[in-house]
mmCIF file of C-alpha atoms in Angstrom:
data_model
loop_
_atom_site.group_PDB
_atom_site.id
_atom_site.type_symbol
_atom_site.label_atom_id
_atom_site.label_comp_id
_atom_site.label_asym_id
_atom_site.label_seq_id
_atom_site.Cartn_x
_atom_site.Cartn_y
_atom_site.Cartn_z
ATOM 1 C CA UNK X 207 66.232 -24.623 -52.288
ATOM 2 C CA UNK X 208 62.834 -25.800 -51.287
ATOM 3 C CA UNK X 209 64.340 -28.769 -49.463
ATOM 4 C CA UNK X 210 66.556 -26.391 -47.437
ATOM 5 C CA UNK X 211 63.453 -24.839 -45.946
ATOM 6 C CA UNK X 212 62.526 -28.103 -44.323
ATOM 7 C CA UNK X 213 65.935 -28.709 -42.816
ATOM 8 C CA UNK X 214 66.344 -28.243 -39.051
ATOM 9 C CA UNK X 215 67.582 -24.773 -38.090
ATOM 10 C CA UNK X 216 70.950 -24.438 -36.506
ATOM 11 C CA UNK X 217 71.044 -24.321 -32.700
ATOM 12 C CA UNK X 218 72.084 -20.662 -32.742
ATOM 13 C CA UNK X 219 69.065 -19.691 -34.852
ATOM 14 C CA UNK X 220 66.673 -21.576 -32.568
ATOM 15 C CA UNK X 221 68.175 -19.806 -29.573
ATOM 16 C CA UNK X 222 67.684 -16.429 -31.243
ATOM 17 C CA UNK X 223 64.014 -17.249 -31.961
ATOM 18 C CA UNK X 224 63.441 -18.321 -28.359
ATOM 19 C CA UNK X 225 65.042 -15.136 -27.041
ATOM 20 C CA UNK X 226 62.953 -13.046 -29.391
ATOM 21 C CA UNK X 227 59.787 -14.819 -28.216
ATOM 22 C CA UNK X 228 60.736 -14.255 -24.583
ATOM 23 C CA UNK X 229 61.354 -10.564 -25.261
ATOM 24 C CA UNK X 230 57.915 -10.286 -26.920
ATOM 25 C CA UNK X 231 56.191 -12.022 -24.008
ATOM 26 C CA UNK X 232 58.021 -9.807 -21.545
ATOM 27 C CA UNK X 233 56.976 -6.680 -23.453
ATOM 28 C CA UNK X 234 53.359 -7.817 -23.537
ATOM 29 C CA UNK X 235 53.401 -8.584 -19.833
ATOM 30 C CA UNK X 236 54.832 -5.121 -19.082
ATOM 31 C CA UNK X 237 52.147 -3.480 -21.207
ATOM 32 C CA UNK X 238 49.470 -5.561 -19.541
ATOM 33 C CA UNK X 239 50.764 -4.690 -16.077
ATOM 34 C CA UNK X 240 50.880 -0.997 -16.968
ATOM 35 C CA UNK X 241 47.329 -1.112 -18.298
ATOM 36 C CA UNK X 242 46.076 -2.902 -15.170
ATOM 37 C CA UNK X 243 47.829 -0.323 -12.998
ATOM 38 C CA UNK X 244 46.197 2.545 -14.926
ATOM 39 C CA UNK X 245 42.761 0.957 -14.645
ATOM 40 C CA UNK X 246 43.276 0.324 -10.953
ATOM 41 C CA UNK X 247 44.329 3.921 -10.363
ATOM 42 C CA UNK X 248 41.331 5.168 -12.325
ATOM 43 C CA UNK X 249 38.990 2.924 -10.330
ATOM 44 C CA UNK X 250 40.474 4.076 -7.024
ATOM 45 C CA UNK X 251 40.147 7.671 -8.152
ATOM 46 C CA UNK X 252 36.472 7.157 -8.955
ATOM 47 C CA UNK X 253 35.876 5.454 -5.628
ATOM 48 C CA UNK X 254 37.563 8.335 -3.881
ATOM 49 C CA UNK X 255 35.384 10.888 -5.675
ATOM 50 C CA UNK X 256 32.078 9.004 -5.255
ATOM 51 C CA UNK X 257 31.668 9.471 -1.484
ATOM 52 C CA UNK X 258 32.426 13.152 -1.912
ATOM 53 C CA UNK X 259 29.768 13.404 -4.611
ATOM 54 C CA UNK X 260 27.221 11.529 -2.518
ATOM 55 C CA UNK X 261 28.178 13.557 0.523
ATOM 56 C CA UNK X 262 27.720 16.795 -1.389
ATOM 57 C CA UNK X 263 24.349 15.614 -2.698
ATOM 58 C CA UNK X 264 23.166 14.626 0.781
ATOM 59 C CA UNK X 265 24.500 17.862 2.235
ATOM 60 C CA UNK X 266 22.662 19.887 -0.407
ATOM 61 C CA UNK X 267 19.425 18.042 0.244
ATOM 62 C CA UNK X 268 19.695 18.416 4.020
ATOM 63 C CA UNK X 269 20.374 22.117 3.607
ATOM 64 C CA UNK X 270 17.234 22.572 1.486
ATOM 65 C CA UNK X 271 15.209 20.455 3.886
ATOM 66 C CA UNK X 272 16.449 22.391 6.914
ATOM 67 C CA UNK X 273 15.722 25.760 5.303
ATOM 68 C CA UNK X 274 12.170 24.711 4.404
ATOM 69 C CA UNK X 275 11.599 23.262 7.868
ATOM 70 C CA UNK X 276 12.802 26.474 9.537
ATOM 71 C CA UNK X 277 10.580 28.588 7.293
ATOM 72 C CA UNK X 278 7.524 26.448 8.104
ATOM 73 C CA UNK X 279 8.235 26.538 11.838
ATOM 74 C CA UNK X 280 8.714 30.301 11.745
ATOM 75 C CA UNK X 281 5.389 30.791 9.958
ATOM 76 C CA UNK X 282 3.564 28.516 12.398
ATOM 77 C CA UNK X 283 5.103 30.359 15.350
ATOM 78 C CA UNK X 284 3.944 33.689 13.957
ATOM 79 C CA UNK X 285 0.428 32.367 13.315
ATOM 80 C CA UNK X 286 0.277 30.868 16.796
ATOM 81 C CA UNK X 287 1.006 34.268 18.330
ATOM 82 C CA UNK X 288 -2.017 35.815 16.636
ATOM 83 C CA UNK X 289 -4.040 37.306 19.464
ATOM 84 C CA UNK X 290 -7.390 37.538 17.708
ATOM 85 C CA UNK X 291 -8.083 35.168 14.783
ATOM 86 C CA UNK X 292 -11.058 37.275 13.720
ATOM 87 C CA UNK X 293 -8.806 40.285 13.145
ATOM 88 C CA UNK X 294 -6.756 38.362 10.600
ATOM 89 C CA UNK X 295 -8.992 36.842 7.899
ATOM 90 C CA UNK X 296 -5.974 35.428 6.056
ATOM 91 C CA UNK X 297 -5.108 32.882 8.749
ATOM 92 C CA UNK X 298 -6.923 30.056 7.003
ATOM 93 C CA UNK X 299 -5.180 30.692 3.699
ATOM 94 C CA UNK X 300 -1.823 30.974 5.497
ATOM 95 C CA UNK X 301 -2.372 27.592 7.124
ATOM 96 C CA UNK X 302 -3.305 26.158 3.730
ATOM 97 C CA UNK X 303 -0.022 27.510 2.344
ATOM 98 C CA UNK X 304 1.855 25.892 5.215
ATOM 99 C CA UNK X 305 0.196 22.564 4.425
ATOM 100 C CA UNK X 306 1.250 22.976 0.802
ATOM 101 C CA UNK X 307 4.839 23.674 1.898
ATOM 102 C CA UNK X 308 4.834 20.503 3.983
ATOM 103 C CA UNK X 309 3.485 18.608 0.978
ATOM 104 C CA UNK X 310 6.358 19.981 -1.124
ATOM 105 C CA UNK X 311 8.791 18.920 1.597
ATOM 106 C CA UNK X 312 7.365 15.389 1.588
ATOM 107 C CA UNK X 313 7.643 15.318 -2.190
ATOM 108 C CA UNK X 314 11.277 16.422 -1.945
ATOM 109 C CA UNK X 315 12.030 13.508 0.384
ATOM 110 C CA UNK X 316 10.213 11.045 -1.870
ATOM 111 C CA UNK X 317 12.149 12.203 -4.926
ATOM 112 C CA UNK X 318 15.494 11.793 -3.138
ATOM 113 C CA UNK X 319 14.772 8.526 -1.342
ATOM 114 C CA UNK X 320 17.097 6.383 -3.443
ATOM 115 C CA UNK X 321 20.055 8.756 -3.104
ATOM 116 C CA UNK X 322 19.802 9.256 0.660
ATOM 117 C CA UNK X 323 20.957 7.037 3.509
ATOM 118 C CA UNK X 324 18.016 5.181 5.017
ATOM 119 C CA UNK X 325 18.426 6.845 8.412
ATOM 120 C CA UNK X 326 18.199 10.297 6.779
ATOM 121 C CA UNK X 327 14.938 9.250 5.092
ATOM 122 C CA UNK X 328 13.494 8.079 8.404
ATOM 123 C CA UNK X 329 14.597 11.264 10.172
ATOM 124 C CA UNK X 330 13.079 13.502 7.501
ATOM 125 C CA UNK X 331 9.785 11.590 7.489
ATOM 126 C CA UNK X 332 9.619 11.899 11.279
ATOM 127 C CA UNK X 333 10.163 15.654 10.961
ATOM 128 C CA UNK X 334 7.373 15.933 8.381
ATOM 129 C CA UNK X 335 5.050 13.964 10.667
ATOM 130 C CA UNK X 336 5.840 16.340 13.551
ATOM 131 C CA UNK X 337 5.193 19.379 11.356
ATOM 132 C CA UNK X 338 1.800 18.027 10.327
ATOM 133 C CA UNK X 339 0.856 17.508 13.952
ATOM 134 C CA UNK X 340 1.903 21.072 14.781
ATOM 135 C CA UNK X 341 -0.240 22.390 11.917
ATOM 136 C CA UNK X 342 -3.246 20.576 13.354
ATOM 137 C CA UNK X 343 -2.529 21.933 16.819
ATOM 138 C CA UNK X 344 -2.104 25.500 15.590
ATOM 139 C CA UNK X 345 -5.253 25.225 13.508
ATOM 140 C CA UNK X 346 -7.270 24.160 16.539
ATOM 141 C CA UNK X 347 -5.799 27.021 18.562
ATOM 142 C CA UNK X 348 -6.291 29.934 16.166
ATOM 143 C CA UNK X 349 -9.368 28.711 14.282
ATOM 144 C CA UNK X 350 -11.395 26.934 16.966
ATOM 145 C CA UNK X 351 -14.300 24.863 15.811
ATOM 146 C CA UNK X 352 -17.828 25.649 16.847
ATOM 147 C CA UNK X 353 -18.876 23.883 19.985
ATOM 148 C CA UNK X 354 -21.182 20.940 19.658
ATOM 149 C CA UNK X 355 -23.577 19.880 22.351
ATOM 150 C CA UNK X 356 -23.204 16.383 23.701
ATOM 151 C CA UNK X 357 -26.817 15.458 23.303
ATOM 152 C CA UNK X 358 -27.588 12.285 21.463
ATOM 153 C CA UNK X 359 -27.835 13.123 17.791
ATOM 154 C CA UNK X 360 -29.020 10.644 15.256
ATOM 155 C CA UNK X 361 -27.869 10.698 11.692
ATOM 156 C CA UNK X 362 -30.496 11.475 9.134
ATOM 157 C CA UNK X 363 -30.718 8.116 7.464
ATOM 158 C CA UNK X 364 -32.562 7.054 4.352
ATOM 159 C CA UNK X 365 -32.656 3.304 4.002
ATOM 160 C CA UNK X 366 -34.082 1.545 0.987
ATOM 161 C CA UNK X 367 -34.214 -2.083 -0.003
ATOM 162 C CA UNK X 368 -30.802 -1.545 -1.541
ATOM 163 C CA UNK X 369 -29.355 -0.429 1.795
ATOM 164 C CA UNK X 370 -28.439 3.066 0.618
ATOM 165 C CA UNK X 371 -27.356 5.158 3.602
ATOM 166 C CA UNK X 372 -27.072 8.931 3.396
ATOM 167 C CA UNK X 373 -25.599 10.755 6.363
ATOM 168 C CA UNK X 374 -25.885 14.494 7.036
ATOM 169 C CA UNK X 375 -22.866 16.311 8.534
ATOM 170 C CA UNK X 376 -22.757 15.500 12.259
ATOM 171 C CA UNK X 377 -20.122 15.427 14.930
ATOM 172 C CA UNK X 378 -19.019 11.935 15.889
ATOM 173 C CA UNK X 379 -18.804 11.816 19.651
ATOM 174 C CA UNK X 380 -17.581 8.308 20.329
ATOM 175 C CA UNK X 381 -13.963 8.604 21.411
ATOM 176 C CA UNK X 382 -13.539 4.842 21.290
ATOM 177 C CA UNK X 383 -13.827 4.987 17.517
ATOM 178 C CA UNK X 384 -10.781 7.193 17.112
ATOM 179 C CA UNK X 385 -8.179 6.321 14.495
ATOM 180 C CA UNK X 386 -4.517 6.784 15.271
ATOM 181 C CA UNK X 387 -1.419 5.699 13.354
ATOM 182 C CA UNK X 388 1.802 5.361 15.336
ATOM 183 C CA UNK X 389 3.921 4.827 12.230
ATOM 184 C CA UNK X 390 2.936 7.935 10.315
ATOM 185 C CA UNK X 391 1.599 10.268 12.935
ATOM 186 C CA UNK X 392 -1.644 10.868 11.049
ATOM 187 C CA UNK X 393 -4.545 11.068 13.469
ATOM 188 C CA UNK X 394 -8.288 11.480 13.159
ATOM 189 C CA UNK X 395 -9.534 11.943 16.677
ATOM 190 C CA UNK X 396 -13.256 12.365 17.219
ATOM 191 C CA UNK X 397 -13.880 13.169 13.549
ATOM 192 C CA UNK X 398 -16.991 12.590 11.411
ATOM 193 C CA UNK X 399 -17.044 9.418 9.379
ATOM 194 C CA UNK X 400 -18.468 5.987 8.610
ATOM 195 C CA UNK X 401 -17.533 3.313 11.135
ATOM 196 C CA UNK X 402 -18.506 -0.270 11.796
ATOM 197 C CA UNK X 403 -20.680 -0.846 8.702
ATOM 198 C CA UNK X 404 -21.133 -3.997 6.639
ATOM 199 C CA UNK X 405 -22.589 -4.536 3.142
ATOM 200 C CA UNK X 406 -24.016 -1.014 2.858
ATOM 201 C CA UNK X 407 -23.835 1.837 0.359
ATOM 202 C CA UNK X 408 -22.538 4.861 2.290
ATOM 203 C CA UNK X 409 -23.015 8.280 0.674
ATOM 204 C CA UNK X 410 -21.703 11.633 1.917
ATOM 205 C CA UNK X 411 -21.708 14.997 0.179
ATOM 206 C CA UNK X 412 -19.536 17.658 1.767
ATOM 207 C CA UNK X 413 -21.130 21.095 1.793
ATOM 208 C CA UNK X 414 -19.527 23.594 -0.557
ATOM 209 C CA UNK X 415 -18.832 27.094 0.717
ATOM 210 C CA UNK X 416 -19.576 26.144 4.328
ATOM 211 C CA UNK X 417 -17.416 28.073 6.813
ATOM 212 C CA UNK X 418 -17.593 25.175 9.235
ATOM 213 C CA UNK X 419 -16.050 22.747 6.797
ATOM 214 C CA UNK X 420 -15.256 19.184 7.739
ATOM 215 C CA UNK X 421 -11.502 19.139 8.134
ATOM 216 C CA UNK X 422 -11.154 15.365 8.141
ATOM 217 C CA UNK X 423 -13.314 12.337 7.515
ATOM 218 C CA UNK X 424 -12.851 8.761 8.692
ATOM 219 C CA UNK X 425 -13.647 5.381 7.149
ATOM 220 C CA UNK X 426 -13.040 2.657 9.701
ATOM 221 C CA UNK X 427 -13.954 -1.001 10.233
ATOM 222 C CA UNK X 428 -15.990 -1.420 7.043
ATOM 223 C CA UNK X 429 -16.634 -4.703 5.254
ATOM 224 C CA UNK X 430 -18.254 -5.172 1.846
ATOM 225 C CA UNK X 431 -19.306 -1.504 1.676
ATOM 226 C CA UNK X 432 -19.669 0.863 -1.267
ATOM 227 C CA UNK X 433 -18.503 4.337 -0.141
ATOM 228 C CA UNK X 434 -19.149 7.519 -2.166
ATOM 229 C CA UNK X 435 -17.807 10.856 -0.955
ATOM 230 C CA UNK X 436 -18.606 13.937 -3.063
ATOM 231 C CA UNK X 437 -17.220 17.451 -2.643
ATOM 232 C CA UNK X 438 -13.940 18.497 -0.999
ATOM 233 C CA UNK X 439 -12.521 17.494 2.357
ATOM 234 C CA UNK X 440 -9.300 18.488 4.108
ATOM 235 C CA UNK X 441 -8.025 14.997 4.991
ATOM 236 C CA UNK X 442 -9.216 11.401 4.747
ATOM 237 C CA UNK X 443 -8.279 8.559 7.098
ATOM 238 C CA UNK X 444 -9.006 4.968 6.081
ATOM 239 C CA UNK X 445 -8.564 2.162 8.584
ATOM 240 C CA UNK X 446 -9.377 -1.549 8.436
ATOM 241 C CA UNK X 447 -11.473 -2.016 5.294
ATOM 242 C CA UNK X 448 -12.185 -5.381 3.670
ATOM 243 C CA UNK X 449 -13.843 -5.994 0.275
ATOM 244 C CA UNK X 450 -14.897 -2.344 -0.070
ATOM 245 C CA UNK X 451 -15.165 0.099 -2.973
ATOM 246 C CA UNK X 452 -14.312 3.691 -2.082
ATOM 247 C CA UNK X 453 -14.975 6.599 -4.465
ATOM 248 C CA UNK X 454 -13.710 9.980 -3.228
ATOM 249 C CA UNK X 455 -13.720 13.524 -4.581
ATOM 250 C CA UNK X 456 -10.682 15.803 -4.131
ATOM 251 C CA UNK X 457 -8.822 15.901 -0.821
ATOM 252 C CA UNK X 458 -6.987 19.181 -0.136
ATOM 253 C CA UNK X 459 -4.349 17.633 2.107
ATOM 254 C CA UNK X 460 -3.514 14.024 2.871
ATOM 255 C CA UNK X 461 -5.035 10.578 2.563
ATOM 256 C CA UNK X 462 -3.799 7.888 4.933
ATOM 257 C CA UNK X 463 -4.845 4.304 4.264
ATOM 258 C CA UNK X 464 -4.058 1.492 6.695
ATOM 259 C CA UNK X 465 -4.864 -2.216 6.917
ATOM 260 C CA UNK X 466 -7.023 -2.669 3.826
ATOM 261 C CA UNK X 467 -7.637 -5.916 1.963
ATOM 262 C CA UNK X 468 -9.227 -6.668 -1.442
ATOM 263 C CA UNK X 469 -10.520 -3.109 -1.875
ATOM 264 C CA UNK X 470 -10.847 -0.624 -4.744
ATOM 265 C CA UNK X 471 -10.007 3.041 -4.121
ATOM 266 C CA UNK X 472 -10.649 5.969 -6.487
ATOM 267 C CA UNK X 473 -8.916 8.990 -4.919
ATOM 268 C CA UNK X 474 -7.611 12.468 -5.757
ATOM 269 C CA UNK X 475 -5.332 14.094 -3.194
ATOM 270 C CA UNK X 476 -2.138 16.058 -2.704
ATOM 271 C CA UNK X 477 -0.550 13.290 -0.642
ATOM 272 C CA UNK X 478 -1.425 9.609 -0.438
ATOM 273 C CA UNK X 479 0.211 7.151 1.947
ATOM 274 C CA UNK X 480 -0.722 3.489 2.046
ATOM 275 C CA UNK X 481 0.218 1.108 4.850
ATOM 276 C CA UNK X 482 -0.455 -2.624 5.063
ATOM 277 C CA UNK X 483 -2.558 -2.938 1.924
ATOM 278 C CA UNK X 484 -3.096 -6.340 0.341
ATOM 279 C CA UNK X 485 -4.636 -7.126 -3.028
ATOM 280 C CA UNK X 486 -6.049 -3.629 -3.594
ATOM 281 C CA UNK X 487 -6.460 -1.479 -6.716
ATOM 282 C CA UNK X 488 -5.855 2.279 -6.528
ATOM 283 C CA UNK X 489 -7.109 4.753 -9.142
ATOM 284 C CA UNK X 490 -5.267 7.929 -8.209
ATOM 285 C CA UNK X 491 -4.605 11.544 -9.027
ATOM 286 C CA UNK X 492 -1.908 12.983 -6.765
ATOM 287 C CA UNK X 493 0.292 16.057 -6.557
ATOM 288 C CA UNK X 494 3.146 14.077 -5.006
ATOM 289 C CA UNK X 495 4.273 10.510 -5.498
ATOM 290 C CA UNK X 496 2.085 7.954 -3.695
ATOM 291 C CA UNK X 497 3.886 6.100 -0.916
ATOM 292 C CA UNK X 498 3.343 2.486 0.094
ATOM 293 C CA UNK X 499 4.774 0.632 3.089
ATOM 294 C CA UNK X 500 4.390 -2.991 4.195
ATOM 295 C CA UNK X 501 2.035 -3.626 1.268
ATOM 296 C CA UNK X 502 1.871 -6.244 -1.466
ATOM 297 C CA UNK X 503 -0.245 -7.112 -4.478
ATOM 298 C CA UNK X 504 -1.361 -3.496 -4.974
ATOM 299 C CA UNK X 505 -2.011 -2.088 -8.442
ATOM 300 C CA UNK X 506 -2.322 1.476 -9.714
ATOM 301 C CA UNK X 507 -4.237 3.275 -12.473
ATOM 302 C CA UNK X 508 -5.319 6.886 -13.217
ATOM 303 C CA UNK X 509 -8.249 8.596 -11.467
ATOM 304 C CA UNK X 510 -11.608 7.791 -13.082
ATOM 305 C CA UNK X 511 -14.343 9.427 -10.965
ATOM 306 C CA UNK X 512 -17.240 11.606 -12.079
ATOM 307 C CA UNK X 513 -20.096 13.444 -10.343
ATOM 308 C CA UNK X 514 -21.907 16.743 -10.822
ATOM 309 C CA UNK X 515 -19.467 19.552 -10.062
ATOM 310 C CA UNK X 516 -16.315 17.439 -9.787
ATOM 311 C CA UNK X 517 -14.404 19.612 -12.273
ATOM 312 C CA UNK X 518 -14.927 22.691 -10.110
ATOM 313 C CA UNK X 519 -13.977 20.756 -6.966
ATOM 314 C CA UNK X 520 -10.779 19.485 -8.563
ATOM 315 C CA UNK X 521 -9.777 22.975 -9.676
ATOM 316 C CA UNK X 522 -10.474 24.381 -6.218
ATOM 317 C CA UNK X 523 -8.258 21.702 -4.684
ATOM 318 C CA UNK X 524 -5.509 22.361 -7.263
ATOM 319 C CA UNK X 525 -5.997 18.878 -8.664
ATOM 320 C CA UNK X 526 -7.476 19.820 -12.004
ATOM 321 C CA UNK X 527 -4.588 18.488 -14.079
ATOM 322 C CA UNK X 528 -3.375 14.928 -14.366
ATOM 323 C CA UNK X 529 0.205 14.774 -13.083
ATOM 324 C CA UNK X 530 1.001 11.169 -13.952
ATOM 325 C CA UNK X 531 2.137 10.532 -10.371
ATOM 326 C CA UNK X 532 -0.333 7.666 -10.079
ATOM 327 C CA UNK X 533 2.346 5.501 -11.704
ATOM 328 C CA UNK X 534 5.324 6.975 -9.778
ATOM 329 C CA UNK X 535 4.895 4.944 -6.615
ATOM 330 C CA UNK X 536 7.518 4.899 -3.871
ATOM 331 C CA UNK X 537 7.826 1.777 -1.735
ATOM 332 C CA UNK X 538 9.555 3.003 1.417
ATOM 333 C CA UNK X 539 10.406 -0.530 2.482
ATOM 334 C CA UNK X 540 12.082 -1.299 -0.853
ATOM 335 C CA UNK X 541 15.293 0.697 -1.155
ATOM 336 C CA UNK X 542 16.886 -1.181 -4.050
ATOM 337 C CA UNK X 543 17.367 0.421 -7.428
ATOM 338 C CA UNK X 544 15.126 -2.105 -9.203
ATOM 339 C CA UNK X 545 11.313 -1.977 -9.336
ATOM 340 C CA UNK X 546 9.564 -3.010 -6.136
ATOM 341 C CA UNK X 547 7.702 -6.321 -6.540
ATOM 342 C CA UNK X 548 4.986 -5.114 -4.153
ATOM 343 C CA UNK X 549 3.130 -2.924 -6.667
ATOM 344 C CA UNK X 550 2.375 -2.837 -10.383
ATOM 345 C CA UNK X 551 0.497 -0.921 -13.068
ATOM 346 C CA UNK X 552 -3.073 -2.125 -13.506
ATOM 347 C CA UNK X 553 -3.460 -3.484 -17.077
ATOM 348 C CA UNK X 554 -5.737 -1.300 -19.210
ATOM 349 C CA UNK X 555 -8.053 -4.178 -20.099
ATOM 350 C CA UNK X 556 -8.725 -4.741 -16.376
ATOM 351 C CA UNK X 557 -9.370 -1.111 -15.413
ATOM 352 C CA UNK X 558 -12.699 0.416 -14.470
ATOM 353 C CA UNK X 559 -14.412 2.762 -16.887
ATOM 354 C CA UNK X 560 -15.287 6.256 -15.625
ATOM 355 C CA UNK X 561 -17.359 5.814 -12.461
ATOM 356 C CA UNK X 562 -20.280 8.276 -12.131
ATOM 357 C CA UNK X 563 -21.643 8.550 -8.582
ATOM 358 C CA UNK X 564 -23.906 11.574 -9.198
ATOM 359 C CA UNK X 565 -27.233 9.760 -8.955
ATOM 360 C CA UNK X 566 -26.353 7.705 -5.862
ATOM 361 C CA UNK X 567 -27.609 4.632 -7.661
ATOM 362 C CA UNK X 568 -25.967 1.593 -6.078
ATOM 363 C CA UNK X 569 -25.646 -0.041 -9.483
ATOM 364 C CA UNK X 570 -22.560 1.647 -10.945
#
C-alpha cells in the first residue's frame, strides 16, 4: 500500500488536480480584484469628500474673518465721526479694544495658516496691515498729540566711563530717521527712539500714568549696544541692529523687528513679528504666536526680564501670565507640515538667567 502512494497518478487525476488549482487561482484573483475595486472606490470617495471639507473649513474661516473685519471697520468709522474727543473720555479705551480685536484677528490667521491656501493667508495679512494703519490714522485724528516746538532740543544725557546713556522723553524731529516696512505695513514715522548708536548702554524709562504717553518707540541702526527699556509702550519698531542686547518691558500692541543679526531680545508683547533675522535669540512672552519671515538660525526661550515694578506693568498690559506662545512660532515662509528648519528652541543650559535691569548697571 505504501508503494502505491509513490506511483504516478493517472492522467485523469492529474487533470482534475490542475483544474482544481486553476479554479482556486481564479477565485483568488476575483477576490483580489473585488478588494482592489472596493479600496479604489473608498479612496475616490475620500478624495471627493476632502475638497468639500477643506472648502467648508476655508469658508467658515473667511466668514469669521469677514465678520470681525466688518465689526472693526464699523467701530473705527463711528469713532472717526466723533465731533469732540474731549466729550467722550472712553475713546482711548475703545481704540485699545479695537487694537485687541485686530490682535485676535491676527492670531486667528496664524492658527489657521496651515489649513488655508497661501493666497488667502496673504490676503488676510494684507487686510490686517490695512486695519492697523487705519487705527493709527483714526488715533491721530481723534486724539491729537500735543504740539511740539521745532526748536533744537538736546537729550538729557548722563555719560560715564561705562558709556551709560539715559535719555528723557523727547520728540525726535529728524524725518530722515524714519522707519518704514513695506512688507508688513508697520511704520514708525517721526517717533522717539535710539538711532545711530554704537557700543553704548541705552536706557529709557517710560513714564507711568502720563497722559501724553509715548505711543511707539524706535531702535534703529544700532551696533554693539545694550538697550534697556522699562515701563510700558504702545508699539516698538526695531530696524537694523547688529550684535545688540535688547531688554524691553511690556508692549501693549505690536513689536516689529527687521534686519537684525547676532542679537539677543527679551520682549513681552501682544504681537511679535520678525523679519530678516539671522543668528538671534528671542526670550518672549506673547499673547499671540510669534511670526518669523525670511529668517534663519533664530532660537526661542521664555521671557526672563526683571525690574522694579515690572509685575504691575505686565498686569496692566494684560501680559501677567505666561502663555507658552514663545515656543509656538509660525514661519510664514515655511508652509509645509513639518517643523521649519529656520527656528528652534533654545536649550535650557544655554539660556540666560533672569536679567535684572533695575539698577542700570551695565554689568548684568
